[in-house]
Amino acid sequence: MSMIPDDKVREVRERAPILQVISDYMSLKKSGANYQGMCPFHGEKTASFNVNPARGIFHCFGCGVGGNAFDFVMRIEGLSFPQAVKFLAKRVGVEIPERPLTREEKRKVDEQEQAYRINELACEFYRGVLESDEAGAAGRAYLEKRGVSPEIAAVYRMGFAPAGWDSLTRYLQRKGIAAAEAEKLGLLRKREGKDGYYDTFRNRLLFTIADLHGRPIGFGGRVMDDSLPKYINSPESLVYRKSEVLFGVDLAKKGMREKGSAIVVEGYFDHLALYKAGFTNVVATCGTALTQPHVKLLRRYAERTFMLFDGDEAGRKATVRSMELFLEEAFPARVVEVPSGDDPDTFINREGGEAFQPLLDKALPIFESFYKGLLKRLDVRSVEGKVAFVNEVSPRLQKIVDPVERGLYEKEICRALGIDRAMLLQKVGIPARQAPRPPQKGAPQKIGTEEVLLTLMVKYPEVVSKVREHGADKLFSASHLKLAESILAQPEDGELDLPLLLEQIESHEERSRLYSLFVEDAHLEDLDPVKAFEQCRQALERRALKGDGKALARELATVDPDSPRYLEILAELERLRNKKSKLL
């Protein structure tokens, strides 16, 4: 049980509308009264995830997950209910009275909060140096030379690490931060063989690496000349896991949602060049290979990805590695090619941002780009070249989930190589895989009359009045009576708090089923609510009469025909038949 007062939970729910909460994690498009998107909880090709903003609920018809804003945050952030309430409370400015934490909980929370605080302090220090300190003059000059305005530098929270050995060390000391704690985050290093610490970043321009919510979690430091290493990045820490974080995702969330796509580049300045040119849906990998969590993160916000890695051998290998992830996730990706010898930064600075859009328009699907690149590199006129090509392509071909797409590529490859398709399949041993069963998006559910009546009550106040007048216990069986009575108990002039009512249902399966019923009600739009209520009432009464009739018939079979009860049952059955005929 949560120790958070109910009124606080209600306040958070009211101030954190579900559409706003979910839109922060994934791309949603309006569809009637609802918003739809690709479910972040399972891989799918067609959007089956629905959000109903008016009712404050969501449901995925593909995997059956449903709930309110708290349920969504709990699932996507891996939090408990109290943690999810506090998480949203912080974002919407609601103060939650704290219960005393256990020693272990306090240690974990304190450690994490302290890590965020130290990174925030370091970010402020580096920003201050770049903006106005004499020690940051070299950084300001470098940015000016590269056409980066102070405004853009502020958006990126760029900073400058002075050349001295202990500028940040002394600053953090003044702020009461223990050097050993800053060392854990890679900001300071221990002096070898002697006491004390020194700054990790020195005489470097710094990019702030932020999490989804814009909190600084690490830094990337670049030299301003040709010395090596060109970049130093923060190491992994309690708050920074490289396999899960993409640089600039906090800046790109909105752009990815609006454009339906993400552009993935390798470096900070490539990111900056595209962002400045108006391509706000850009993220960067920054010194780490693309991972499955990265692909899942992109999928939350975008429907497809454009890969923009360097054209050299390392860039090509990185693209092939990422292709396998995209194929496994069945997530559409294309490869953007900049002219040889260019990277996005040099290309945009020379040609201008408007010259970049045609490169996106010409981008090839990632698998097509891969095999066409192979055709150029290998001499496929020779048997040796053909075999080498097939050996390279076959394991990737197997990863294409859609059998139609895979079949079309097989045909293209055979045509290009001049070999028979049966030979290709036999040679590489591609299994004849079954097409995956698509999620049952909006699959017609068998909806009972009681459930139809509940959906009418949720949508139409006049049906609530009719049920109150008639008596909920005469219409609903035990499985739905509690919810019907909860709806009746809501203030007549107030708005129905559906998420709160559904929270009270203990059965997870039942709750999930009801979310799927209530998330979509377009089919009820043109109904006459009173007429619909009457139809439900008659159907439910007929069902009750039928049940009573069966019970009486069973009893009749056991009763002595000469007894008075036998005649009573016959009279009762006749009465039920008459009543039933009037309902037809």
Short mmCIF file of N, CA, C and O in Angstrom, two decimals, residues 383-498:
data_model
loop_
_atom_site.label_atom_id
_atom_site.label_comp_id
_atom_site.label_asym_id
_atom_site.label_seq_id
_atom_site.Cartn_x
_atom_site.Cartn_y
_atom_site.Cartn_z
N VAL A 383 32.83 -17.06 -59.38
CA VAL A 383 32.17 -17.98 -58.44
C VAL A 383 32.58 -17.62 -57.01
O VAL A 383 31.75 -17.58 -56.09
N GLU A 384 33.86 -17.34 -56.84
CA GLU A 384 34.39 -16.99 -55.51
C GLU A 384 33.67 -15.76 -54.94
O GLU A 384 33.26 -15.73 -53.77
N GLY A 385 33.49 -14.76 -55.82
CA GLY A 385 32.81 -13.53 -55.39
C GLY A 385 31.36 -13.79 -55.03
O GLY A 385 30.85 -13.25 -54.04
N LYS A 386 30.68 -14.64 -55.85
CA LYS A 386 29.27 -14.97 -55.57
C LYS A 386 29.14 -15.66 -54.21
O LYS A 386 28.25 -15.36 -53.41
N VAL A 387 30.03 -16.62 -53.95
CA VAL A 387 29.98 -17.36 -52.68
C VAL A 387 30.23 -16.42 -51.50
O VAL A 387 29.53 -16.46 -50.48
N ALA A 388 31.24 -15.53 -51.65
CA ALA A 388 31.55 -14.56 -50.57
C ALA A 388 30.34 -13.66 -50.31
O ALA A 388 29.99 -13.38 -49.15
N PHE A 389 29.67 -13.23 -51.39
CA PHE A 389 28.49 -12.37 -51.26
C PHE A 389 27.38 -13.10 -50.50
O PHE A 389 26.80 -12.56 -49.55
N VAL A 390 27.09 -14.34 -50.95
CA VAL A 390 26.01 -15.12 -50.31
C VAL A 390 26.31 -15.36 -48.84
O VAL A 390 25.43 -15.27 -47.98
N ASN A 391 27.57 -15.65 -48.53
CA ASN A 391 27.95 -15.88 -47.13
C ASN A 391 27.76 -14.64 -46.26
O ASN A 391 27.42 -14.74 -45.08
N GLU A 392 28.01 -13.47 -46.84
CA GLU A 392 27.83 -12.20 -46.10
C GLU A 392 26.35 -11.89 -45.90
O GLU A 392 25.92 -11.44 -44.85
N VAL A 393 25.57 -12.11 -46.97
CA VAL A 393 24.17 -11.67 -46.98
C VAL A 393 23.25 -12.62 -46.20
O VAL A 393 22.32 -12.19 -45.52
N SER A 394 23.52 -13.96 -46.29
CA SER A 394 22.55 -14.92 -45.78
C SER A 394 22.17 -14.75 -44.31
O SER A 394 20.98 -14.78 -43.98
N PRO A 395 23.14 -14.56 -43.38
CA PRO A 395 22.70 -14.45 -41.97
C PRO A 395 21.82 -13.23 -41.74
O PRO A 395 20.95 -13.23 -40.89
N ARG A 396 22.05 -12.15 -42.54
CA ARG A 396 21.24 -10.92 -42.37
C ARG A 396 19.86 -11.11 -43.00
O ARG A 396 18.87 -10.61 -42.48
N LEU A 397 19.84 -11.84 -44.11
CA LEU A 397 18.58 -12.09 -44.79
C LEU A 397 17.61 -12.85 -43.87
O LEU A 397 16.41 -12.60 -43.84
N GLN A 398 18.17 -13.76 -43.07
CA GLN A 398 17.35 -14.54 -42.15
C GLN A 398 16.70 -13.69 -41.07
O GLN A 398 15.69 -14.08 -40.50
N LYS A 399 17.30 -12.53 -40.80
CA LYS A 399 16.78 -11.69 -39.72
C LYS A 399 15.57 -10.85 -40.15
O LYS A 399 14.93 -10.20 -39.33
N ILE A 400 15.28 -10.83 -41.47
CA ILE A 400 14.12 -10.05 -41.94
C ILE A 400 12.86 -10.80 -41.53
O ILE A 400 12.62 -11.93 -41.97
N VAL A 401 12.07 -10.18 -40.69
CA VAL A 401 10.90 -10.86 -40.09
C VAL A 401 9.78 -11.05 -41.10
O VAL A 401 9.16 -12.10 -41.17
N ASP A 402 9.50 -10.01 -41.91
CA ASP A 402 8.38 -10.07 -42.84
C ASP A 402 8.72 -11.00 -44.01
O ASP A 402 9.65 -10.73 -44.77
N PRO A 403 7.98 -12.11 -44.19
CA PRO A 403 8.32 -13.07 -45.25
C PRO A 403 8.19 -12.49 -46.66
O PRO A 403 8.92 -12.87 -47.56
N VAL A 404 7.24 -11.55 -46.84
CA VAL A 404 7.07 -10.92 -48.16
C VAL A 404 8.30 -10.09 -48.50
O VAL A 404 8.88 -10.19 -49.59
N GLU A 405 8.71 -9.26 -47.54
CA GLU A 405 9.90 -8.41 -47.74
C GLU A 405 11.13 -9.29 -48.00
O GLU A 405 11.92 -9.03 -48.92
N ARG A 406 11.26 -10.35 -47.20
CA ARG A 406 12.42 -11.23 -47.36
C ARG A 406 12.40 -11.90 -48.73
O ARG A 406 13.41 -11.98 -49.43
N GLY A 407 11.23 -12.36 -49.18
CA GLY A 407 11.09 -13.01 -50.48
C GLY A 407 11.46 -12.10 -51.63
O GLY A 407 12.11 -12.52 -52.60
N LEU A 408 11.05 -10.83 -51.52
CA LEU A 408 11.37 -9.86 -52.58
C LEU A 408 12.87 -9.61 -52.65
O LEU A 408 13.44 -9.52 -53.75
N TYR A 409 13.51 -9.52 -51.50
CA TYR A 409 14.97 -9.33 -51.49
C TYR A 409 15.68 -10.56 -52.07
O TYR A 409 16.67 -10.43 -52.80
N GLU A 410 15.17 -11.74 -51.74
CA GLU A 410 15.78 -12.96 -52.29
C GLU A 410 15.76 -12.93 -53.82
O GLU A 410 16.76 -13.23 -54.48
N LYS A 411 14.60 -12.50 -54.39
CA LYS A 411 14.47 -12.42 -55.85
C LYS A 411 15.47 -11.42 -56.42
O LYS A 411 16.13 -11.69 -57.42
N GLU A 412 15.55 -10.24 -55.79
CA GLU A 412 16.47 -9.19 -56.27
C GLU A 412 17.91 -9.67 -56.26
O GLU A 412 18.68 -9.44 -57.19
N ILE A 413 18.29 -10.32 -55.15
CA ILE A 413 19.67 -10.79 -55.00
C ILE A 413 19.99 -11.86 -56.05
O ILE A 413 21.07 -11.83 -56.67
N CYS A 414 19.06 -12.77 -56.28
CA CYS A 414 19.29 -13.83 -57.28
C CYS A 414 19.44 -13.23 -58.67
O CYS A 414 20.27 -13.68 -59.46
N ARG A 415 18.62 -12.20 -58.94
CA ARG A 415 18.71 -11.55 -60.25
C ARG A 415 20.07 -10.88 -60.41
O ARG A 415 20.73 -10.98 -61.44
N ALA A 416 20.51 -10.18 -59.34
CA ALA A 416 21.79 -9.46 -59.40
C ALA A 416 22.97 -10.43 -59.53
O ALA A 416 23.96 -10.12 -60.19
N LEU A 417 22.88 -11.60 -58.88
CA LEU A 417 23.99 -12.56 -58.91
C LEU A 417 23.92 -13.51 -60.11
O LEU A 417 24.91 -14.17 -60.45
N GLY A 418 22.70 -13.61 -60.70
CA GLY A 418 22.53 -14.57 -61.79
C GLY A 418 22.49 -16.00 -61.29
O GLY A 418 23.02 -16.91 -61.92
N ILE A 419 21.89 -16.20 -60.11
CA ILE A 419 21.74 -17.57 -59.60
C ILE A 419 20.27 -17.88 -59.36
O ILE A 419 19.44 -16.98 -59.25
N ASP A 420 19.96 -19.17 -59.29
CA ASP A 420 18.59 -19.61 -59.09
C ASP A 420 18.20 -19.43 -57.62
O ASP A 420 19.00 -19.66 -56.72
N ARG A 421 16.91 -19.03 -57.38
CA ARG A 421 16.47 -18.76 -56.00
C ARG A 421 16.53 -20.02 -55.14
O ARG A 421 16.92 -19.98 -53.97
N ALA A 422 16.14 -21.14 -55.73
CA ALA A 422 16.18 -22.41 -54.99
C ALA A 422 17.60 -22.72 -54.54
O ALA A 422 17.83 -23.23 -53.44
N MET A 423 18.56 -22.34 -55.42
CA MET A 423 19.97 -22.56 -55.10
C MET A 423 20.39 -21.68 -53.92
O MET A 423 21.09 -22.14 -53.01
N LEU A 424 19.89 -20.43 -53.93
CA LEU A 424 20.22 -19.51 -52.83
C LEU A 424 19.70 -20.08 -51.51
O LEU A 424 20.42 -20.16 -50.52
N LEU A 425 18.44 -20.50 -51.50
CA LEU A 425 17.82 -21.02 -50.27
C LEU A 425 18.53 -22.28 -49.79
O LEU A 425 18.75 -22.47 -48.60
N GLN A 426 18.88 -23.14 -50.77
CA GLN A 426 19.57 -24.38 -50.41
C GLN A 426 20.98 -24.09 -49.90
O GLN A 426 21.42 -24.63 -48.89
N LYS A 427 21.64 -23.15 -50.59
CA LYS A 427 23.04 -22.82 -50.26
C LYS A 427 23.16 -22.22 -48.85
O LYS A 427 24.02 -22.58 -48.08
N VAL A 428 22.25 -21.28 -48.57
CA VAL A 428 22.39 -20.58 -47.28
C VAL A 428 21.49 -21.17 -46.20
O VAL A 428 21.57 -20.78 -45.04
N GLY A 429 20.62 -22.11 -46.60
CA GLY A 429 19.79 -22.79 -45.59
C GLY A 429 18.83 -21.87 -44.88
O GLY A 429 18.62 -21.97 -43.68
N ILE A 430 18.21 -20.96 -45.64
CA ILE A 430 17.23 -20.07 -45.00
C ILE A 430 15.96 -20.87 -44.72
O ILE A 430 15.38 -21.45 -45.63
N PRO A 431 15.54 -20.93 -43.48
CA PRO A 431 14.34 -21.71 -43.16
C PRO A 431 13.10 -21.04 -43.72
O PRO A 431 13.02 -19.82 -43.78
N ALA A 432 12.15 -21.84 -44.14
CA ALA A 432 10.88 -21.27 -44.60
C ALA A 432 10.08 -20.92 -43.37
O ALA A 432 9.31 -21.71 -42.85
N ARG A 433 10.32 -19.70 -42.87
CA ARG A 433 9.72 -19.33 -41.58
C ARG A 433 8.26 -18.94 -41.75
O ARG A 433 7.86 -18.42 -42.77
N GLN A 434 7.54 -19.20 -40.73
CA GLN A 434 6.14 -18.78 -40.73
C GLN A 434 6.08 -17.28 -40.51
O GLN A 434 6.87 -16.73 -39.77
N ALA A 435 5.13 -16.66 -41.16
CA ALA A 435 4.94 -15.22 -40.90
C ALA A 435 4.47 -15.06 -39.47
O ALA A 435 3.64 -15.82 -39.00
N PRO A 436 5.06 -14.06 -38.75
CA PRO A 436 4.61 -13.89 -37.37
C PRO A 436 3.15 -13.47 -37.34
O PRO A 436 2.71 -12.74 -38.21
N ARG A 437 2.44 -13.96 -36.36
CA ARG A 437 1.03 -13.58 -36.27
C ARG A 437 0.94 -12.13 -35.85
O ARG A 437 1.49 -11.74 -34.83
N PRO A 438 0.25 -11.30 -36.66
CA PRO A 438 0.17 -9.89 -36.29
C PRO A 438 -0.66 -9.74 -35.02
O PRO A 438 -1.54 -10.55 -34.75
N PRO A 439 -0.36 -8.69 -34.25
CA PRO A 439 -1.17 -8.49 -33.03
C PRO A 439 -2.63 -8.30 -33.41
O PRO A 439 -2.92 -7.72 -34.44
N GLN A 440 -3.50 -8.80 -32.58
CA GLN A 440 -4.92 -8.69 -32.87
C GLN A 440 -5.40 -7.29 -32.57
O GLN A 440 -6.07 -7.03 -31.59
N LYS A 441 -5.01 -6.38 -33.45
CA LYS A 441 -5.35 -4.97 -33.23
C LYS A 441 -6.87 -4.78 -33.30
O LYS A 441 -7.49 -5.06 -34.32
N GLY A 442 -7.40 -4.33 -32.19
CA GLY A 442 -8.83 -4.07 -32.16
C GLY A 442 -9.65 -5.31 -32.51
O GLY A 442 -10.71 -5.21 -33.08
N ALA A 443 -9.13 -6.49 -32.22
CA ALA A 443 -9.84 -7.72 -32.56
C ALA A 443 -11.21 -7.70 -31.88
O ALA A 443 -11.33 -7.30 -30.73
N PRO A 444 -12.25 -8.09 -32.62
CA PRO A 444 -13.58 -8.01 -32.01
C PRO A 444 -13.67 -8.91 -30.79
O PRO A 444 -13.39 -10.10 -30.85
N GLN A 445 -14.02 -8.29 -29.67
CA GLN A 445 -14.16 -9.07 -28.45
C GLN A 445 -15.63 -9.42 -28.30
O GLN A 445 -16.50 -8.70 -28.77
N LYS A 446 -15.90 -10.53 -27.65
CA LYS A 446 -17.30 -10.87 -27.37
C LYS A 446 -17.70 -10.03 -26.17
O LYS A 446 -17.27 -10.29 -25.05
N ILE A 447 -18.50 -9.00 -26.43
CA ILE A 447 -18.88 -8.10 -25.36
C ILE A 447 -20.28 -8.46 -24.87
O ILE A 447 -21.23 -8.51 -25.66
N GLY A 448 -20.37 -8.69 -23.58
CA GLY A 448 -21.66 -9.05 -23.00
C GLY A 448 -22.55 -7.84 -22.83
O GLY A 448 -22.09 -6.69 -22.85
N THR A 449 -23.84 -8.09 -22.63
CA THR A 449 -24.81 -6.99 -22.49
C THR A 449 -24.49 -6.11 -21.28
O THR A 449 -24.62 -4.89 -21.34
N GLU A 450 -24.06 -6.74 -20.18
CA GLU A 450 -23.72 -5.94 -18.99
C GLU A 450 -22.57 -4.98 -19.29
O GLU A 450 -22.57 -3.84 -18.84
N GLU A 451 -21.59 -5.46 -20.07
CA GLU A 451 -20.45 -4.61 -20.41
C GLU A 451 -20.88 -3.46 -21.33
O GLU A 451 -20.39 -2.34 -21.21
N VAL A 452 -21.80 -3.76 -22.26
CA VAL A 452 -22.33 -2.70 -23.14
C VAL A 452 -23.01 -1.64 -22.27
O VAL A 452 -22.82 -0.43 -22.46
N LEU A 453 -23.78 -2.10 -21.28
CA LEU A 453 -24.48 -1.16 -20.40
C LEU A 453 -23.48 -0.32 -19.59
O LEU A 453 -23.69 0.88 -19.40
N LEU A 454 -22.39 -0.94 -19.15
CA LEU A 454 -21.35 -0.18 -18.43
C LEU A 454 -20.75 0.90 -19.32
O LEU A 454 -20.54 2.03 -18.89
N THR A 455 -20.46 0.55 -20.60
CA THR A 455 -19.88 1.56 -21.51
C THR A 455 -20.86 2.70 -21.74
O THR A 455 -20.47 3.86 -21.85
N LEU A 456 -22.17 2.38 -21.78
CA LEU A 456 -23.19 3.44 -21.93
C LEU A 456 -23.22 4.34 -20.69
O LEU A 456 -23.36 5.56 -20.79
N MET A 457 -23.09 3.73 -19.51
CA MET A 457 -23.10 4.51 -18.26
C MET A 457 -21.90 5.47 -18.22
O MET A 457 -22.02 6.60 -17.74
N VAL A 458 -20.74 4.99 -18.70
CA VAL A 458 -19.53 5.82 -18.67
C VAL A 458 -19.67 7.00 -19.63
O VAL A 458 -19.19 8.09 -19.37
N LYS A 459 -20.37 6.77 -20.74
CA LYS A 459 -20.47 7.83 -21.77
C LYS A 459 -21.66 8.77 -21.55
O LYS A 459 -21.56 9.96 -21.79
N TYR A 460 -22.81 8.22 -21.10
CA TYR A 460 -24.03 9.03 -21.06
C TYR A 460 -24.59 9.15 -19.64
O TYR A 460 -25.06 8.16 -19.07
N PRO A 461 -24.64 10.37 -19.07
CA PRO A 461 -25.21 10.57 -17.73
C PRO A 461 -26.68 10.12 -17.65
O PRO A 461 -27.13 9.63 -16.62
N GLU A 462 -27.42 10.25 -18.80
CA GLU A 462 -28.84 9.87 -18.76
C GLU A 462 -29.02 8.36 -18.54
O GLU A 462 -30.01 7.92 -17.95
N VAL A 463 -28.03 7.57 -18.99
CA VAL A 463 -28.11 6.12 -18.76
C VAL A 463 -27.84 5.82 -17.29
O VAL A 463 -28.47 4.93 -16.71
N VAL A 464 -26.93 6.62 -16.67
CA VAL A 464 -26.65 6.46 -15.23
C VAL A 464 -27.96 6.68 -14.46
O VAL A 464 -28.30 5.91 -13.55
N SER A 465 -28.70 7.73 -14.84
CA SER A 465 -29.99 8.03 -14.17
C SER A 465 -30.97 6.87 -14.32
O SER A 465 -31.67 6.49 -13.38
N LYS A 466 -31.01 6.29 -15.53
CA LYS A 466 -31.94 5.18 -15.80
C LYS A 466 -31.58 3.95 -14.95
O LYS A 466 -32.46 3.27 -14.41
N VAL A 467 -30.27 3.68 -14.83
CA VAL A 467 -29.83 2.52 -14.04
C VAL A 467 -30.16 2.76 -12.56
O VAL A 467 -30.62 1.84 -11.86
N ARG A 468 -29.96 4.01 -12.11
CA ARG A 468 -30.25 4.35 -10.70
C ARG A 468 -31.74 4.13 -10.43
O ARG A 468 -32.13 3.57 -9.40
N GLU A 469 -32.58 4.57 -11.36
CA GLU A 469 -34.03 4.48 -11.26
C GLU A 469 -34.48 3.01 -11.23
O GLU A 469 -35.35 2.61 -10.45
N HIS A 470 -33.84 2.20 -12.06
CA HIS A 470 -34.26 0.80 -12.22
C HIS A 470 -33.67 -0.11 -11.14
O HIS A 470 -34.27 -1.12 -10.79
N GLY A 471 -32.46 0.27 -10.63
CA GLY A 471 -31.77 -0.55 -9.61
C GLY A 471 -30.67 -1.38 -10.24
O GLY A 471 -30.97 -2.30 -11.02
N ALA A 472 -29.43 -1.04 -9.88
CA ALA A 472 -28.27 -1.72 -10.48
C ALA A 472 -28.29 -3.22 -10.17
O ALA A 472 -27.90 -4.04 -11.02
N ASP A 473 -28.76 -3.59 -8.97
CA ASP A 473 -28.74 -5.00 -8.59
C ASP A 473 -29.69 -5.85 -9.42
O ASP A 473 -29.55 -7.07 -9.50
N LYS A 474 -30.69 -5.20 -10.07
CA LYS A 474 -31.62 -5.95 -10.92
C LYS A 474 -31.04 -6.17 -12.32
O LYS A 474 -31.54 -6.98 -13.09
N LEU A 475 -29.98 -5.38 -12.65
CA LEU A 475 -29.42 -5.44 -14.01
C LEU A 475 -28.08 -6.16 -14.07
O LEU A 475 -27.76 -6.79 -15.08
N PHE A 476 -27.29 -6.01 -13.02
CA PHE A 476 -25.91 -6.52 -13.07
C PHE A 476 -25.70 -7.74 -12.18
O PHE A 476 -26.23 -7.80 -11.07
N SER A 477 -24.89 -8.65 -12.68
CA SER A 477 -24.50 -9.80 -11.86
C SER A 477 -23.35 -9.36 -10.95
O SER A 477 -22.79 -8.27 -11.11
N ALA A 478 -22.95 -10.23 -10.03
CA ALA A 478 -21.95 -9.88 -9.02
C ALA A 478 -20.64 -9.37 -9.63
O ALA A 478 -20.00 -8.46 -9.11
N SER A 479 -20.24 -9.93 -10.81
CA SER A 479 -18.94 -9.57 -11.39
C SER A 479 -18.87 -8.10 -11.82
O SER A 479 -17.80 -7.51 -11.87
N HIS A 480 -20.03 -7.49 -12.17
CA HIS A 480 -20.01 -6.09 -12.63
C HIS A 480 -20.75 -5.13 -11.69
O HIS A 480 -20.71 -3.92 -11.90
N LEU A 481 -21.41 -5.70 -10.69
CA LEU A 481 -22.25 -4.84 -9.84
C LEU A 481 -21.44 -3.79 -9.09
O LEU A 481 -21.84 -2.62 -9.01
N LYS A 482 -20.26 -4.17 -8.59
CA LYS A 482 -19.46 -3.23 -7.80
C LYS A 482 -19.07 -1.99 -8.61
O LYS A 482 -19.18 -0.86 -8.14
N LEU A 483 -18.64 -2.23 -9.87
CA LEU A 483 -18.25 -1.10 -10.73
C LEU A 483 -19.47 -0.24 -11.05
O LEU A 483 -19.40 1.00 -11.00
N ALA A 484 -20.61 -0.88 -11.36
CA ALA A 484 -21.83 -0.12 -11.67
C ALA A 484 -22.23 0.75 -10.47
O ALA A 484 -22.58 1.93 -10.63
N GLU A 485 -22.15 0.18 -9.26
CA GLU A 485 -22.51 0.94 -8.05
C GLU A 485 -21.52 2.09 -7.81
O GLU A 485 -21.90 3.17 -7.35
N SER A 486 -20.23 1.86 -8.13
CA SER A 486 -19.23 2.93 -7.99
C SER A 486 -19.53 4.09 -8.93
O SER A 486 -19.37 5.26 -8.59
N ILE A 487 -19.99 3.76 -10.15
CA ILE A 487 -20.35 4.82 -11.12
C ILE A 487 -21.56 5.59 -10.58
O ILE A 487 -21.60 6.82 -10.63
N LEU A 488 -22.53 4.86 -10.04
CA LEU A 488 -23.73 5.51 -9.48
C LEU A 488 -23.38 6.40 -8.29
O LEU A 488 -24.03 7.41 -8.04
N ALA A 489 -22.35 6.01 -7.54
CA ALA A 489 -21.97 6.76 -6.33
C ALA A 489 -21.25 8.07 -6.64
O ALA A 489 -21.07 8.92 -5.76
N GLN A 490 -20.80 8.26 -7.91
CA GLN A 490 -20.10 9.50 -8.27
C GLN A 490 -21.07 10.67 -8.22
O GLN A 490 -22.26 10.51 -8.54
N PRO A 491 -20.59 11.88 -7.84
CA PRO A 491 -21.49 13.04 -7.80
C PRO A 491 -22.13 13.27 -9.17
O PRO A 491 -21.44 13.20 -10.19
N GLU A 492 -23.44 13.54 -9.17
CA GLU A 492 -24.15 13.68 -10.44
C GLU A 492 -23.65 14.86 -11.27
O GLU A 492 -23.64 14.81 -12.49
N ASP A 493 -23.23 15.92 -10.61
CA ASP A 493 -22.80 17.12 -11.36
C ASP A 493 -21.29 17.10 -11.65
O ASP A 493 -20.78 17.95 -12.36
N GLY A 494 -20.57 16.12 -11.07
CA GLY A 494 -19.11 16.07 -11.26
C GLY A 494 -18.73 15.20 -12.44
O GLY A 494 -19.55 14.49 -13.01
N GLU A 495 -17.43 15.27 -12.81
CA GLU A 495 -16.93 14.46 -13.92
C GLU A 495 -16.55 13.07 -13.39
O GLU A 495 -16.00 12.94 -12.30
N LEU A 496 -16.84 12.06 -14.18
CA LEU A 496 -16.56 10.69 -13.79
C LEU A 496 -15.05 10.43 -13.76
O LEU A 496 -14.37 10.66 -14.75
N ASP A 497 -14.54 10.02 -12.59
CA ASP A 497 -13.10 9.71 -12.48
C ASP A 497 -12.90 8.24 -12.77
O ASP A 497 -12.76 7.41 -11.88
N LEU A 498 -12.87 7.90 -14.08
CA LEU A 498 -12.81 6.51 -14.49
C LEU A 498 -11.53 5.79 -14.02
O LEU A 498 -11.62 4.68 -13.50
#
